[in-house]
Coordinates of C-alpha atoms and ligand atoms in Angstrom, one line a residue:
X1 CA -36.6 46.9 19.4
X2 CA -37.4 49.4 16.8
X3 CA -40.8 50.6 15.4
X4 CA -40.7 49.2 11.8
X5 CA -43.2 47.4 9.5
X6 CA -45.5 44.7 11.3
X7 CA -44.1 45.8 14.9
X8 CA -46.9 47.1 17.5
X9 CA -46.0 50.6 19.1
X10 CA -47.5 52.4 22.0
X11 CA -46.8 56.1 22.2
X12 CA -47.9 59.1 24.2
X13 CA -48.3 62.2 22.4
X14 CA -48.7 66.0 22.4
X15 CA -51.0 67.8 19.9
X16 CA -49.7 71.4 18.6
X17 CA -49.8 73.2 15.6
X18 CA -46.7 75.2 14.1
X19 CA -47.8 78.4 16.2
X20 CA -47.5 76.0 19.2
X21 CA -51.6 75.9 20.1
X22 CA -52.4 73.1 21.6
X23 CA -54.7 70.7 19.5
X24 CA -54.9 68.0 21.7
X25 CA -53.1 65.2 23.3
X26 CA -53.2 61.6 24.7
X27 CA -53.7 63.0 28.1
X28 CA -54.3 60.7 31.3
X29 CA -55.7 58.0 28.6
X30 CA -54.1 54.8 27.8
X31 CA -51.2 55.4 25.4
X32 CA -52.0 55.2 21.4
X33 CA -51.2 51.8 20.5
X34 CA -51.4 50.8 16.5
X35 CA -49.7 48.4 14.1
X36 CA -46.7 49.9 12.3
X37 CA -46.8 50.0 8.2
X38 CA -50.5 49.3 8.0
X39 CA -51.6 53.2 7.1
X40 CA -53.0 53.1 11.0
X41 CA -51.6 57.4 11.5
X42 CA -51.4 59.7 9.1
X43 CA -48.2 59.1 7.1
X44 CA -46.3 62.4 8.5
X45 CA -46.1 60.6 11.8
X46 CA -45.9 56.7 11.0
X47 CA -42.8 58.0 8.8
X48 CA -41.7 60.1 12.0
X49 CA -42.0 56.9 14.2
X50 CA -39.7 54.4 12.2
X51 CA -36.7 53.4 13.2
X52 CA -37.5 55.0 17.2
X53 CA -37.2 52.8 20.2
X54 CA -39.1 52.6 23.7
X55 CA -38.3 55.3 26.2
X56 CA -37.0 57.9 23.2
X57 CA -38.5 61.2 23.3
X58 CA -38.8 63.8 19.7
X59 CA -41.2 65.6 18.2
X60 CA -42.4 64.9 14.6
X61 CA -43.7 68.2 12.1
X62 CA -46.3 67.0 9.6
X63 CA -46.9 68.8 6.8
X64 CA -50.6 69.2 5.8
X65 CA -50.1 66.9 3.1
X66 CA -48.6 64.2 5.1
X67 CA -51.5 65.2 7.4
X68 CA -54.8 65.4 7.2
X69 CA -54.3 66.9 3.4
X70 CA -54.9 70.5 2.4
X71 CA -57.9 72.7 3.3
X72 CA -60.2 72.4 0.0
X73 CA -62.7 75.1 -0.8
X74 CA -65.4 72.1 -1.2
X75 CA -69.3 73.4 -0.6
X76 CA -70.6 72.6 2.9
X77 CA -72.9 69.8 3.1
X78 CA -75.9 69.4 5.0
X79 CA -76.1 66.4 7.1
X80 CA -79.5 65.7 10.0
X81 CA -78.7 66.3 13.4
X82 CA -79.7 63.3 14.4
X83 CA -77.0 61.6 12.4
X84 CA -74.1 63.3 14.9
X85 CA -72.4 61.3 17.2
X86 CA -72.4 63.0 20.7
X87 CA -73.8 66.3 20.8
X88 CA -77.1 67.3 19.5
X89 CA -77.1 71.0 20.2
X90 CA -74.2 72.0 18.4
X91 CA -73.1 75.4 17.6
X92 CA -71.0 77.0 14.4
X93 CA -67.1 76.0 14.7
X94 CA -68.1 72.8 16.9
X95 CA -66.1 70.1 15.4
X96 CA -68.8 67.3 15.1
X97 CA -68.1 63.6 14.3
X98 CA -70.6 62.2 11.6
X99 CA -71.4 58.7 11.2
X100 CA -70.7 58.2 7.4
X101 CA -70.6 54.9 5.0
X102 CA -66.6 54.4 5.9
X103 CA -66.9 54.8 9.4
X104 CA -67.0 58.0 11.8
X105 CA -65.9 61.4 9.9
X106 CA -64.6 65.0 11.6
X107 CA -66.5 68.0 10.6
X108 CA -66.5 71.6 11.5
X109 CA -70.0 73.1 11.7
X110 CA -70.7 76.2 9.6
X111 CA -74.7 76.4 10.6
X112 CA -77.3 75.0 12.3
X113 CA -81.4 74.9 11.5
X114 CA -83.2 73.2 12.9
X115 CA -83.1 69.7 12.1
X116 CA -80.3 70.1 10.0
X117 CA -76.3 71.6 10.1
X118 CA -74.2 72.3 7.3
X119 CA -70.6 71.4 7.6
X120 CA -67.5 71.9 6.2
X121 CA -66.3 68.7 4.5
X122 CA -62.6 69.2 5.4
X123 CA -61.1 67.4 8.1
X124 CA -60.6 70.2 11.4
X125 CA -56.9 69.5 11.1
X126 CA -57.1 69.8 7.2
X127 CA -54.4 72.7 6.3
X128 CA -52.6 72.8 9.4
X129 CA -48.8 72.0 9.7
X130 CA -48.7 69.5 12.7
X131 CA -46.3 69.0 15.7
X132 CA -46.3 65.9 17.4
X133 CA -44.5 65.5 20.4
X134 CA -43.8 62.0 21.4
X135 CA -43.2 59.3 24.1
X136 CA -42.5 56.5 22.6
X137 CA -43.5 53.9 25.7
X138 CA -43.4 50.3 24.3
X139 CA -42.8 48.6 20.8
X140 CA -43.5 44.9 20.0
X141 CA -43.8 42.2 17.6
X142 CA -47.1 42.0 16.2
X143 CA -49.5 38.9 16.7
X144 CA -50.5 36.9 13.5
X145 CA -54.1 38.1 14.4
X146 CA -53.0 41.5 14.6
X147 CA -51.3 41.1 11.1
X148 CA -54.2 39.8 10.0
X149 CA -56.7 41.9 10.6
X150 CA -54.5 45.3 9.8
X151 CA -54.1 46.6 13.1
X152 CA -53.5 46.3 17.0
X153 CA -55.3 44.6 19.6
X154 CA -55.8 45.5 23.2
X155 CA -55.2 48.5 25.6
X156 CA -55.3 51.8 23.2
X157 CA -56.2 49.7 20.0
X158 CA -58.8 47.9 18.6
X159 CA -61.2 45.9 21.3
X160 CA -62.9 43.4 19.8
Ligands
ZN1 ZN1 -58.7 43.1 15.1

């Protein structure tokens, strides 16, 4: 079965950017697991995903603006340190997720006081040409539920 709209696909993957550092990847979790055609990943790599079929193997390049969009010169903003999720002694160039209105945010710090940081509105990956390498481990029909709600259930999606 291939990974097309309103199929559910579980992938491995491996985080680098186009100088080959290494940003991140799914590691020894549970495999990335998301409802196809739903704006669930960044369009770069759902558009690198259709059409691919369990057990294939490729790596997708995402241009920043199929990414995580271009790095804007936006001011930094100044958000309480007790608003950050996780650490609460955080340093400049810690990437810092944010609780905001629309759910969790990624920030880079630029400076922190005392009871406040400022941070750099981009997104950490903003600007970066992306290369996803991918192990494409299982792809299914989606559930009505799933369809309804927008996105997958169970082991690497949603739990709820
Ligand atoms: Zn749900």
């Amino acid at each position: 079965m291939k990974a097309e709209k309103d199929t559910v696909v579980s992938f491995h993957y491996r985080l680098s950017d186009s100088g080959g550092v290494a940003l991140g990847d799914s590691g020894d979790h549970e495999p990335v697991t998301y409802l196809h055609g739903h704006g669930n990943l960044v369009p770069g790599l759902e558009s690198g995903l259709r059409g691919r079929e369990t057990g294939d193997t490729f790596t997708v390049t995402v241009p920043p603006e199929q990414g995580y969009g271009l790095h804007r010169d936006l001011p930094t903003q100044r958000v309480p340190i007790k608003r950050l999720l996780g650490s609460k002694r955080p340093r400049p160039g810690d990437v810092v997720a944010i609780q905001a209105d629309d759910g969790t945010r990624q920030m880079t710090v630029v400076k922190v006081g005392k009871f406040n940081v400022d941070v750099d509105p981009n997104h950490p990956l903003a600007g970066r040409t992306l290369q996803f390498e991918v192990e494409l481990l299982d792809v299914r029909d989606a559930t009505a539920e799933e369809l309804t709600h927008g996105h997958a259930h169970g082991p690497g999606g949603h739990q709820h």
